């Protein structure tokens, strides 16, 4: 009986949304692009906006609107930031939040040391994945370089993360699915994510319309978890590719910012 309850409690896949219109690629793409380019809440104070205006449009920013928790957390020096990126050199937002008193953890699997401090930030030889490493592979290596977010937080003894920033170069869809299925989103205050649309993404299968339907369904799960989109930026330096095609003149990369409207750490 207990095993049956666990099976019903922990979902093994997300619920797909109904098909858009006639279910064609253009129908799915139009619905998806309309969704990611329409902010759902306004944010009167955005940290990082100045850098965004001076640099590329894809620059990162957090919402400091007083109606959400982050500004109060920063003021009380209780803010925690996780930043995941593959080959990312721009850490201006992380430095800014560290200077404000946030506890900032940057994850880079290419580091030579497991942990080190730099510019008021912690750097870790680690990255986020949608699965934990195989125990057999773990036995061959002293340090795993990829783990699920829930595992990382548990290893560090962290119950919540105020800001989660991630640029995972097309692994974001499976990672986001893992966060949804394992209920980790309840522990996150704001999520800043770069999404890549030029191909389906790692281990995402199906024809083109079903891939976009899957992407859209993941974002609707975010909405069900009380996340609301407050910011969207496309990268003008990226090609206009949507699943290897020029569909609706969409950019191949967008930086999205969501705030958990029910976040009460």
PDB file of C-alpha atoms in Angstrom:
ATOM      1  CA  UNK A   1       0.000   0.000   0.000  1.00  0.00           C
ATOM      2  CA  UNK A   2       2.787   2.416   0.869  1.00  0.00           C
ATOM      3  CA  UNK A   3       4.531   1.668  -2.441  1.00  0.00           C
ATOM      4  CA  UNK A   4       1.309   2.454  -4.316  1.00  0.00           C
ATOM      5  CA  UNK A   5       0.967   5.766  -2.494  1.00  0.00           C
ATOM      6  CA  UNK A   6       4.512   6.714  -3.473  1.00  0.00           C
ATOM      7  CA  UNK A   7       3.785   5.916  -7.100  1.00  0.00           C
ATOM      8  CA  UNK A   8       0.835   8.286  -7.097  1.00  0.00           C
ATOM      9  CA  UNK A   9       2.616  10.963  -5.086  1.00  0.00           C
ATOM     10  CA  UNK A  10       5.776  11.258  -7.177  1.00  0.00           C
ATOM     11  CA  UNK A  11       4.972  11.786 -10.892  1.00  0.00           C
ATOM     12  CA  UNK A  12       7.346  10.261 -13.421  1.00  0.00           C
ATOM     13  CA  UNK A  13       6.529  12.677 -16.230  1.00  0.00           C
ATOM     14  CA  UNK A  14       4.799  16.011 -16.692  1.00  0.00           C
ATOM     15  CA  UNK A  15       1.281  16.404 -18.048  1.00  0.00           C
ATOM     16  CA  UNK A  16       1.344  17.661 -21.617  1.00  0.00           C
ATOM     17  CA  UNK A  17      -0.837  20.623 -22.527  1.00  0.00           C
ATOM     18  CA  UNK A  18      -3.464  20.200 -25.273  1.00  0.00           C
ATOM     19  CA  UNK A  19      -2.173  20.722 -28.790  1.00  0.00           C
ATOM     20  CA  UNK A  20      -2.130  24.288 -30.078  1.00  0.00           C
ATOM     21  CA  UNK A  21      -4.646  24.907 -32.864  1.00  0.00           C
ATOM     22  CA  UNK A  22      -4.252  22.219 -35.481  1.00  0.00           C
ATOM     23  CA  UNK A  23      -1.055  20.970 -33.871  1.00  0.00           C
ATOM     24  CA  UNK A  24       1.296  22.128 -36.632  1.00  0.00           C
ATOM     25  CA  UNK A  25       4.788  23.405 -35.894  1.00  0.00           C
ATOM     26  CA  UNK A  26       3.702  26.958 -36.664  1.00  0.00           C
ATOM     27  CA  UNK A  27       0.696  26.646 -34.330  1.00  0.00           C
ATOM     28  CA  UNK A  28       2.851  25.306 -31.499  1.00  0.00           C
ATOM     29  CA  UNK A  29       5.626  27.834 -32.124  1.00  0.00           C
ATOM     30  CA  UNK A  30       3.236  30.800 -32.160  1.00  0.00           C
ATOM     31  CA  UNK A  31       1.679  29.763 -28.831  1.00  0.00           C
ATOM     32  CA  UNK A  32       5.074  29.126 -27.260  1.00  0.00           C
ATOM     33  CA  UNK A  33       6.666  32.366 -28.487  1.00  0.00           C
ATOM     34  CA  UNK A  34       3.643  34.436 -27.456  1.00  0.00           C
ATOM     35  CA  UNK A  35       3.924  32.905 -23.999  1.00  0.00           C
ATOM     36  CA  UNK A  36       7.639  33.563 -23.443  1.00  0.00           C
ATOM     37  CA  UNK A  37       7.509  37.121 -24.780  1.00  0.00           C
ATOM     38  CA  UNK A  38       4.577  38.271 -22.618  1.00  0.00           C
ATOM     39  CA  UNK A  39       5.597  39.170 -19.035  1.00  0.00           C
ATOM     40  CA  UNK A  40       2.994  38.064 -16.491  1.00  0.00           C
ATOM     41  CA  UNK A  41       3.909  40.440 -13.648  1.00  0.00           C
ATOM     42  CA  UNK A  42       5.478  43.875 -13.600  1.00  0.00           C
ATOM     43  CA  UNK A  43       8.621  44.576 -11.651  1.00  0.00           C
ATOM     44  CA  UNK A  44       9.292  48.194 -10.687  1.00  0.00           C
ATOM     45  CA  UNK A  45      12.886  47.549  -9.618  1.00  0.00           C
ATOM     46  CA  UNK A  46      15.174  45.296 -11.651  1.00  0.00           C
ATOM     47  CA  UNK A  47      18.786  44.815 -10.555  1.00  0.00           C
ATOM     48  CA  UNK A  48      21.042  44.383 -13.557  1.00  0.00           C
ATOM     49  CA  UNK A  49      18.870  46.486 -15.903  1.00  0.00           C
ATOM     50  CA  UNK A  50      21.628  49.097 -16.281  1.00  0.00           C
ATOM     51  CA  UNK A  51      24.087  46.426 -17.385  1.00  0.00           C
ATOM     52  CA  UNK A  52      21.466  45.073 -19.770  1.00  0.00           C
ATOM     53  CA  UNK A  53      21.127  48.464 -21.436  1.00  0.00           C
ATOM     54  CA  UNK A  54      24.887  48.907 -21.754  1.00  0.00           C
ATOM     55  CA  UNK A  55      25.691  45.353 -22.838  1.00  0.00           C
ATOM     56  CA  UNK A  56      23.952  42.630 -24.843  1.00  0.00           C
ATOM     57  CA  UNK A  57      20.185  42.401 -24.537  1.00  0.00           C
ATOM     58  CA  UNK A  58      20.542  38.971 -23.013  1.00  0.00           C
ATOM     59  CA  UNK A  59      22.128  40.382 -19.831  1.00  0.00           C
ATOM     60  CA  UNK A  60      20.812  38.888 -16.601  1.00  0.00           C
ATOM     61  CA  UNK A  61      18.681  40.693 -14.015  1.00  0.00           C
ATOM     62  CA  UNK A  62      16.700  39.967 -10.852  1.00  0.00           C
ATOM     63  CA  UNK A  63      13.445  41.473  -9.605  1.00  0.00           C
ATOM     64  CA  UNK A  64      13.819  43.676  -6.512  1.00  0.00           C
ATOM     65  CA  UNK A  65      10.209  44.808  -6.415  1.00  0.00           C
ATOM     66  CA  UNK A  66       9.240  45.214  -2.712  1.00  0.00           C
ATOM     67  CA  UNK A  67       6.090  43.125  -3.232  1.00  0.00           C
ATOM     68  CA  UNK A  68       8.367  40.090  -3.609  1.00  0.00           C
ATOM     69  CA  UNK A  69      10.819  38.723  -1.052  1.00  0.00           C
ATOM     70  CA  UNK A  70      14.258  39.186  -2.613  1.00  0.00           C
ATOM     71  CA  UNK A  71      14.771  42.855  -1.709  1.00  0.00           C
ATOM     72  CA  UNK A  72      13.927  42.124   1.939  1.00  0.00           C
ATOM     73  CA  UNK A  73      16.206  39.086   1.964  1.00  0.00           C
ATOM     74  CA  UNK A  74      19.103  41.165   0.609  1.00  0.00           C
ATOM     75  CA  UNK A  75      18.459  43.894   3.181  1.00  0.00           C
ATOM     76  CA  UNK A  76      18.534  41.318   5.986  1.00  0.00           C
ATOM     77  CA  UNK A  77      21.682  39.623   4.572  1.00  0.00           C
ATOM     78  CA  UNK A  78      19.870  36.296   4.174  1.00  0.00           C
ATOM     79  CA  UNK A  79      20.094  36.067   0.387  1.00  0.00           C
ATOM     80  CA  UNK A  80      21.536  32.978  -1.341  1.00  0.00           C
ATOM     81  CA  UNK A  81      22.364  32.702  -5.053  1.00  0.00           C
ATOM     82  CA  UNK A  82      23.196  29.649  -7.177  1.00  0.00           C
ATOM     83  CA  UNK A  83      24.720  30.320 -10.599  1.00  0.00           C
ATOM     84  CA  UNK A  84      25.228  27.533 -13.125  1.00  0.00           C
ATOM     85  CA  UNK A  85      26.867  28.122 -16.478  1.00  0.00           C
ATOM     86  CA  UNK A  86      28.907  26.312 -19.094  1.00  0.00           C
ATOM     87  CA  UNK A  87      31.690  28.490 -20.470  1.00  0.00           C
ATOM     88  CA  UNK A  88      30.096  31.680 -19.112  1.00  0.00           C
ATOM     89  CA  UNK A  89      32.474  34.528 -18.289  1.00  0.00           C
ATOM     90  CA  UNK A  90      29.927  37.233 -17.395  1.00  0.00           C
ATOM     91  CA  UNK A  91      29.389  37.170 -13.635  1.00  0.00           C
ATOM     92  CA  UNK A  92      28.497  40.834 -13.213  1.00  0.00           C
ATOM     93  CA  UNK A  93      25.117  40.060 -11.645  1.00  0.00           C
ATOM     94  CA  UNK A  94      26.675  37.552  -9.237  1.00  0.00           C
ATOM     95  CA  UNK A  95      29.338  40.082  -8.167  1.00  0.00           C
ATOM     96  CA  UNK A  96      26.684  42.746  -7.680  1.00  0.00           C
ATOM     97  CA  UNK A  97      24.596  40.472  -5.451  1.00  0.00           C
ATOM     98  CA  UNK A  98      27.696  39.379  -3.523  1.00  0.00           C
ATOM     99  CA  UNK A  99      28.585  43.030  -2.853  1.00  0.00           C
ATOM    100  CA  UNK A 100      25.028  43.507  -1.544  1.00  0.00           C
ATOM    101  CA  UNK A 101      25.694  40.778   0.998  1.00  0.00           C
ATOM    102  CA  UNK A 102      24.266  37.703  -0.734  1.00  0.00           C
ATOM    103  CA  UNK A 103      25.885  34.306  -0.279  1.00  0.00           C
ATOM    104  CA  UNK A 104      26.802  33.515  -3.878  1.00  0.00           C
ATOM    105  CA  UNK A 105      27.738  30.064  -5.163  1.00  0.00           C
ATOM    106  CA  UNK A 106      29.020  29.731  -8.735  1.00  0.00           C
ATOM    107  CA  UNK A 107      29.317  26.262 -10.237  1.00  0.00           C
ATOM    108  CA  UNK A 108      31.939  25.458 -12.867  1.00  0.00           C
ATOM    109  CA  UNK A 109      32.928  21.823 -13.564  1.00  0.00           C
ATOM    110  CA  UNK A 110      36.206  22.933 -15.176  1.00  0.00           C
ATOM    111  CA  UNK A 111      37.727  24.258 -11.922  1.00  0.00           C
ATOM    112  CA  UNK A 112      40.961  22.628 -10.750  1.00  0.00           C
ATOM    113  CA  UNK A 113      39.938  22.727  -7.083  1.00  0.00           C
ATOM    114  CA  UNK A 114      36.698  21.314  -5.630  1.00  0.00           C
ATOM    115  CA  UNK A 115      35.914  24.585  -3.804  1.00  0.00           C
ATOM    116  CA  UNK A 116      37.496  28.035  -3.684  1.00  0.00           C
ATOM    117  CA  UNK A 117      36.627  31.641  -2.827  1.00  0.00           C
ATOM    118  CA  UNK A 118      37.001  34.490  -5.303  1.00  0.00           C
ATOM    119  CA  UNK A 119      35.611  38.041  -5.309  1.00  0.00           C
ATOM    120  CA  UNK A 120      33.361  37.380  -2.306  1.00  0.00           C
ATOM    121  CA  UNK A 121      31.884  34.360  -4.081  1.00  0.00           C
ATOM    122  CA  UNK A 122      32.196  30.620  -3.629  1.00  0.00           C
ATOM    123  CA  UNK A 123      33.263  28.644  -6.703  1.00  0.00           C
ATOM    124  CA  UNK A 124      32.575  24.911  -6.927  1.00  0.00           C
ATOM    125  CA  UNK A 125      33.802  22.251  -9.350  1.00  0.00           C
ATOM    126  CA  UNK A 126      30.305  21.085 -10.037  1.00  0.00           C
ATOM    127  CA  UNK A 127      27.371  21.574 -12.385  1.00  0.00           C
ATOM    128  CA  UNK A 128      23.666  20.798 -12.349  1.00  0.00           C
ATOM    129  CA  UNK A 129      22.112  17.915 -14.273  1.00  0.00           C
ATOM    130  CA  UNK A 130      18.720  16.200 -14.527  1.00  0.00           C
ATOM    131  CA  UNK A 131      20.088  13.041 -12.946  1.00  0.00           C
ATOM    132  CA  UNK A 132      22.701  12.065 -10.399  1.00  0.00           C
ATOM    133  CA  UNK A 133      25.803  10.194 -11.596  1.00  0.00           C
ATOM    134  CA  UNK A 134      25.726   6.423 -11.844  1.00  0.00           C
ATOM    135  CA  UNK A 135      27.150   4.836  -8.648  1.00  0.00           C
ATOM    136  CA  UNK A 136      29.546   2.742 -10.761  1.00  0.00           C
ATOM    137  CA  UNK A 137      30.934   5.892 -12.384  1.00  0.00           C
ATOM    138  CA  UNK A 138      31.145   7.536  -8.968  1.00  0.00           C
ATOM    139  CA  UNK A 139      33.352   4.697  -7.737  1.00  0.00           C
ATOM    140  CA  UNK A 140      35.877   5.453 -10.483  1.00  0.00           C
ATOM    141  CA  UNK A 141      36.105   9.183  -9.786  1.00  0.00           C
ATOM    142  CA  UNK A 142      36.841  10.900  -6.503  1.00  0.00           C
ATOM    143  CA  UNK A 143      34.551  13.860  -7.234  1.00  0.00           C
ATOM    144  CA  UNK A 144      31.348  13.926  -9.277  1.00  0.00           C
ATOM    145  CA  UNK A 145      31.129  17.024 -11.464  1.00  0.00           C
ATOM    146  CA  UNK A 146      27.361  16.877 -12.112  1.00  0.00           C
ATOM    147  CA  UNK A 147      24.432  16.351  -9.744  1.00  0.00           C
ATOM    148  CA  UNK A 148      20.740  17.160  -9.534  1.00  0.00           C
ATOM    149  CA  UNK A 149      19.894  20.499  -7.925  1.00  0.00           C
ATOM    150  CA  UNK A 150      18.112  18.788  -5.028  1.00  0.00           C
ATOM    151  CA  UNK A 151      21.205  16.690  -4.340  1.00  0.00           C
ATOM    152  CA  UNK A 152      23.503  19.724  -4.435  1.00  0.00           C
ATOM    153  CA  UNK A 153      21.296  21.659  -2.028  1.00  0.00           C
ATOM    154  CA  UNK A 154      21.109  18.670   0.298  1.00  0.00           C
ATOM    155  CA  UNK A 155      24.896  18.184   0.204  1.00  0.00           C
ATOM    156  CA  UNK A 156      25.420  21.862   1.065  1.00  0.00           C
ATOM    157  CA  UNK A 157      22.760  21.850   3.779  1.00  0.00           C
ATOM    158  CA  UNK A 158      20.723  24.541   1.990  1.00  0.00           C
ATOM    159  CA  UNK A 159      16.944  24.504   2.289  1.00  0.00           C
ATOM    160  CA  UNK A 160      16.301  27.337  -0.152  1.00  0.00           C
ATOM    161  CA  UNK A 161      17.888  29.386  -2.943  1.00  0.00           C
ATOM    162  CA  UNK A 162      16.685  32.949  -3.459  1.00  0.00           C
ATOM    163  CA  UNK A 163      18.048  33.229  -7.016  1.00  0.00           C
ATOM    164  CA  UNK A 164      18.780  30.348  -9.373  1.00  0.00           C
ATOM    165  CA  UNK A 165      20.604  31.413 -12.543  1.00  0.00           C
ATOM    166  CA  UNK A 166      21.322  28.841 -15.245  1.00  0.00           C
ATOM    167  CA  UNK A 167      22.704  28.816 -18.769  1.00  0.00           C
ATOM    168  CA  UNK A 168      23.043  25.136 -19.538  1.00  0.00           C
ATOM    169  CA  UNK A 169      23.391  25.152 -23.335  1.00  0.00           C
ATOM    170  CA  UNK A 170      20.300  23.089 -24.220  1.00  0.00           C
ATOM    171  CA  UNK A 171      20.296  20.881 -21.108  1.00  0.00           C
ATOM    172  CA  UNK A 172      17.826  23.325 -19.498  1.00  0.00           C
ATOM    173  CA  UNK A 173      14.673  21.475 -20.591  1.00  0.00           C
ATOM    174  CA  UNK A 174      15.509  18.158 -18.907  1.00  0.00           C
ATOM    175  CA  UNK A 175      16.872  19.989 -15.836  1.00  0.00           C
ATOM    176  CA  UNK A 176      13.666  22.018 -15.587  1.00  0.00           C
ATOM    177  CA  UNK A 177      11.640  18.815 -15.895  1.00  0.00           C
ATOM    178  CA  UNK A 178      13.608  17.319 -12.984  1.00  0.00           C
ATOM    179  CA  UNK A 179      12.976  20.395 -10.805  1.00  0.00           C
ATOM    180  CA  UNK A 180       9.260  20.125 -11.517  1.00  0.00           C
ATOM    181  CA  UNK A 181       8.936  16.379 -10.953  1.00  0.00           C
ATOM    182  CA  UNK A 182      10.931  16.397  -7.712  1.00  0.00           C
ATOM    183  CA  UNK A 183       9.232  19.473  -6.261  1.00  0.00           C
ATOM    184  CA  UNK A 184      12.470  21.443  -5.990  1.00  0.00           C
ATOM    185  CA  UNK A 185      10.821  24.608  -7.331  1.00  0.00           C
ATOM    186  CA  UNK A 186       9.227  25.190  -3.929  1.00  0.00           C
ATOM    187  CA  UNK A 187      12.754  25.948  -2.653  1.00  0.00           C
ATOM    188  CA  UNK A 188      13.518  28.618  -5.305  1.00  0.00           C
ATOM    189  CA  UNK A 189      12.589  32.311  -5.109  1.00  0.00           C
ATOM    190  CA  UNK A 190      13.558  33.518  -8.585  1.00  0.00           C
ATOM    191  CA  UNK A 191      14.762  31.623 -11.617  1.00  0.00           C
ATOM    192  CA  UNK A 192      16.796  33.174 -14.420  1.00  0.00           C
ATOM    193  CA  UNK A 193      17.134  30.830 -17.346  1.00  0.00           C
ATOM    194  CA  UNK A 194      18.539  31.026 -20.847  1.00  0.00           C
ATOM    195  CA  UNK A 195      16.583  28.796 -23.189  1.00  0.00           C
ATOM    196  CA  UNK A 196      17.908  27.553 -26.537  1.00  0.00           C
ATOM    197  CA  UNK A 197      15.513  26.872 -29.380  1.00  0.00           C
ATOM    198  CA  UNK A 198      17.768  25.937 -32.285  1.00  0.00           C
ATOM    199  CA  UNK A 199      17.307  22.221 -31.545  1.00  0.00           C
ATOM    200  CA  UNK A 200      15.184  20.062 -29.258  1.00  0.00           C
ATOM    201  CA  UNK A 201      17.751  19.783 -26.456  1.00  0.00           C
ATOM    202  CA  UNK A 202      19.534  16.891 -24.798  1.00  0.00           C
ATOM    203  CA  UNK A 203      17.401  13.725 -24.577  1.00  0.00           C
ATOM    204  CA  UNK A 204      14.268  15.534 -25.777  1.00  0.00           C
ATOM    205  CA  UNK A 205      12.618  13.411 -28.477  1.00  0.00           C
ATOM    206  CA  UNK A 206       9.680  13.585 -30.850  1.00  0.00           C
ATOM    207  CA  UNK A 207       8.748  15.470 -33.984  1.00  0.00           C
ATOM    208  CA  UNK A 208       9.057  19.254 -34.071  1.00  0.00           C
ATOM    209  CA  UNK A 209       5.465  20.103 -32.974  1.00  0.00           C
ATOM    210  CA  UNK A 210       5.631  17.655 -30.037  1.00  0.00           C
ATOM    211  CA  UNK A 211       8.978  19.110 -28.906  1.00  0.00           C
ATOM    212  CA  UNK A 212       7.521  22.628 -28.759  1.00  0.00           C
ATOM    213  CA  UNK A 213       4.420  21.296 -27.001  1.00  0.00           C
ATOM    214  CA  UNK A 214       6.732  19.704 -24.408  1.00  0.00           C
ATOM    215  CA  UNK A 215       8.609  23.010 -23.924  1.00  0.00           C
ATOM    216  CA  UNK A 216       5.328  24.874 -23.484  1.00  0.00           C
ATOM    217  CA  UNK A 217       4.038  22.250 -21.025  1.00  0.00           C
ATOM    218  CA  UNK A 218       7.150  22.677 -18.860  1.00  0.00           C
ATOM    219  CA  UNK A 219       6.606  26.432 -18.675  1.00  0.00           C
ATOM    220  CA  UNK A 220       2.947  25.947 -17.770  1.00  0.00           C
ATOM    221  CA  UNK A 221       4.124  23.714 -14.918  1.00  0.00           C
ATOM    222  CA  UNK A 222       6.209  26.662 -13.721  1.00  0.00           C
ATOM    223  CA  UNK A 223       3.038  28.731 -13.691  1.00  0.00           C
ATOM    224  CA  UNK A 224       1.269  26.023 -11.661  1.00  0.00           C
ATOM    225  CA  UNK A 225       4.164  26.272  -9.180  1.00  0.00           C
ATOM    226  CA  UNK A 226       3.360  30.029  -8.751  1.00  0.00           C
ATOM    227  CA  UNK A 227       6.207  31.298 -10.946  1.00  0.00           C
ATOM    228  CA  UNK A 228       5.424  34.322 -13.088  1.00  0.00           C
ATOM    229  CA  UNK A 229       7.491  35.718 -15.945  1.00  0.00           C
ATOM    230  CA  UNK A 230       8.746  39.234 -15.198  1.00  0.00           C
ATOM    231  CA  UNK A 231      11.425  39.712 -17.853  1.00  0.00           C
ATOM    232  CA  UNK A 232      12.367  38.452 -21.305  1.00  0.00           C
ATOM    233  CA  UNK A 233      15.319  39.329 -23.522  1.00  0.00           C
ATOM    234  CA  UNK A 234      16.335  37.862 -26.872  1.00  0.00           C
ATOM    235  CA  UNK A 235      19.959  37.775 -27.943  1.00  0.00           C
ATOM    236  CA  UNK A 236      20.385  39.752 -31.209  1.00  0.00           C
ATOM    237  CA  UNK A 237      23.735  38.095 -31.847  1.00  0.00           C
ATOM    238  CA  UNK A 238      22.128  34.657 -32.133  1.00  0.00           C
ATOM    239  CA  UNK A 239      20.854  33.309 -35.468  1.00  0.00           C
ATOM    240  CA  UNK A 240      17.141  33.288 -36.234  1.00  0.00           C
ATOM    241  CA  UNK A 241      16.722  29.541 -35.882  1.00  0.00           C
ATOM    242  CA  UNK A 242      13.816  27.657 -34.348  1.00  0.00           C
ATOM    243  CA  UNK A 243      14.384  23.891 -34.495  1.00  0.00           C
ATOM    244  CA  UNK A 244      16.786  24.438 -37.438  1.00  0.00           C
ATOM    245  CA  UNK A 245      14.176  26.483 -39.313  1.00  0.00           C
ATOM    246  CA  UNK A 246      13.278  30.138 -39.683  1.00  0.00           C
ATOM    247  CA  UNK A 247       9.907  30.093 -37.943  1.00  0.00           C
ATOM    248  CA  UNK A 248       8.184  33.396 -37.116  1.00  0.00           C
ATOM    249  CA  UNK A 249      11.641  35.076 -37.190  1.00  0.00           C
ATOM    250  CA  UNK A 250      12.331  33.765 -33.679  1.00  0.00           C
ATOM    251  CA  UNK A 251      15.744  34.076 -32.062  1.00  0.00           C
ATOM    252  CA  UNK A 252      17.512  30.859 -31.117  1.00  0.00           C
ATOM    253  CA  UNK A 253      18.095  32.075 -27.538  1.00  0.00           C
ATOM    254  CA  UNK A 254      16.040  33.946 -24.937  1.00  0.00           C
ATOM    255  CA  UNK A 255      16.886  34.922 -21.362  1.00  0.00           C
ATOM    256  CA  UNK A 256      13.821  34.640 -19.120  1.00  0.00           C
ATOM    257  CA  UNK A 257      13.283  35.745 -15.533  1.00  0.00           C
ATOM    258  CA  UNK A 258      10.583  34.240 -13.283  1.00  0.00           C
ATOM    259  CA  UNK A 259       9.621  35.173  -9.736  1.00  0.00           C
ATOM    260  CA  UNK A 260       7.917  32.777  -7.334  1.00  0.00           C
ATOM    261  CA  UNK A 261       4.956  34.860  -6.167  1.00  0.00           C
ATOM    262  CA  UNK A 262       4.346  32.535  -3.203  1.00  0.00           C
ATOM    263  CA  UNK A 263       7.987  32.528  -2.057  1.00  0.00           C
ATOM    264  CA  UNK A 264       8.101  32.724   1.728  1.00  0.00           C
ATOM    265  CA  UNK A 265      11.484  31.408   2.938  1.00  0.00           C
TER     266      UNK A 265
END
